[in-house]
Amino acid sequence: MNTVNDKAIVKDYFNATGFDRWRRIYGDGEVNRVQQDIRIGHQQTVDKVISWLEADGNLSGLSICDAGCGVGSLSIPLAKASAIVFASDISQKMVGEAQVRAKESLGNTDNLSFMVKDLEGLGGSYHTVICLDVLIHYPQDKAAEMITHLASLAESRLILSFAPKTLLLTALKKIGEFFPGPSKTTRAYQHREADIVNILVNNGFSIQRQEMTSTRFYYSRLLEAIRK
């Protein structure tokens, strides 16, 4: 299956069965054991990104692109911290849910805007571009194109998360313990960290900070790349 179909699968999934499932996971309602574990892992990744940005001491007024924003788990707290946030997602339903949550949390605000776009359709220039838990849905060649495009939008910094490719996680995935079954998710792609780093370096960035989030069912490598 080609990469164009991968994008169509992701879009259709998050506008249909995947929307209700991930809206629950990224919410605070009752979920099953696996979903609760993924919720915890994803929130840990979001919290790590926020802690990095807060530690720099210049979050207020910072222009940030949240590419693949989902239901706003990162965008909303960043806007609450007075960053200027431009958030996008390939799924119209996800963006709609994010807008509802933003309204409930922030009321009327002019420092957070949402749009329905895939990553390659994004334009503009931002101090920081962030893309969390998106690359897992795309194979290596497509991920390379996405990272290269996101790098072109980042004036200073690009923050990415991805499922690292290791022998252990590959084995877990094959026996069905790493991700839910095919009826519950899109295809899950792992990426070698060296490959991701090489793409970033080739686009003029160097790795500044890195973290690993590991729960029973959620594995995510987080990289902060700074423009040289």
Steps between C-alpha positions, in 0.01 A plus 500: 500500500641836403548800727210694346272226627660522842390862525147415383479220755607732782253770396209257467585326827511817710180629343318172576556222755833641615349834597277368777771267626775763522267770628438271799867415541600867498217592736437417864210256473498127563711291263637147495838399641692534173344837420574627849864398461524682164331806654762510774789458255377768262445744784853436624633594155288817496618590851865455401462735205331762715771469765771557235328812371433636848861440602616732221311787662367657179174313440277806522457645152696218331360396161437125495359269234340185646491274194265208553334658802233236555250620759730779623681321782812710439357806324262597778752506788750686280239764419412517869868580562463795255682347204364585154388160374405393148358148521407267216385144442415286199168408663213749492335322792814525711529872430134547587548324832814705570307821439229392744755415767687826443179697538418320825851548640596844371181673395551751220868539422695646210826309559374155392375413152410166344495380141436175314816420301739213446863560590617565146228762455623716786660834420639795688793548733510426872763521771420144606332218311375199698373168363405239759386141441438552127796328332384164636231501231743534206783294347857627488492665158184691581632594845815640339291723273293619795799580719670686217192713446453568872867600521441762231234662722713512816706815553678367809376165628326178394369252759397151385385177659503160334480130587863382511593191303667247727513121498288482816227734380492336158447164669227641724323650204509174307338304780232761550605636840627838391199643314129417484387272219444611141131574565597756764773708341684599183820318413775579748846582364818505704798713400870465571623791705813529286282548191295775665813675624659485155195666346516778758875551452460509122246780549737711708406393853685347792356304792471704819285293740352153489271285713347153491149426621425134571185350643364153438332587171646840411857559384609838370839656434500879529762718330556873511699624200643853485586677177877537467 
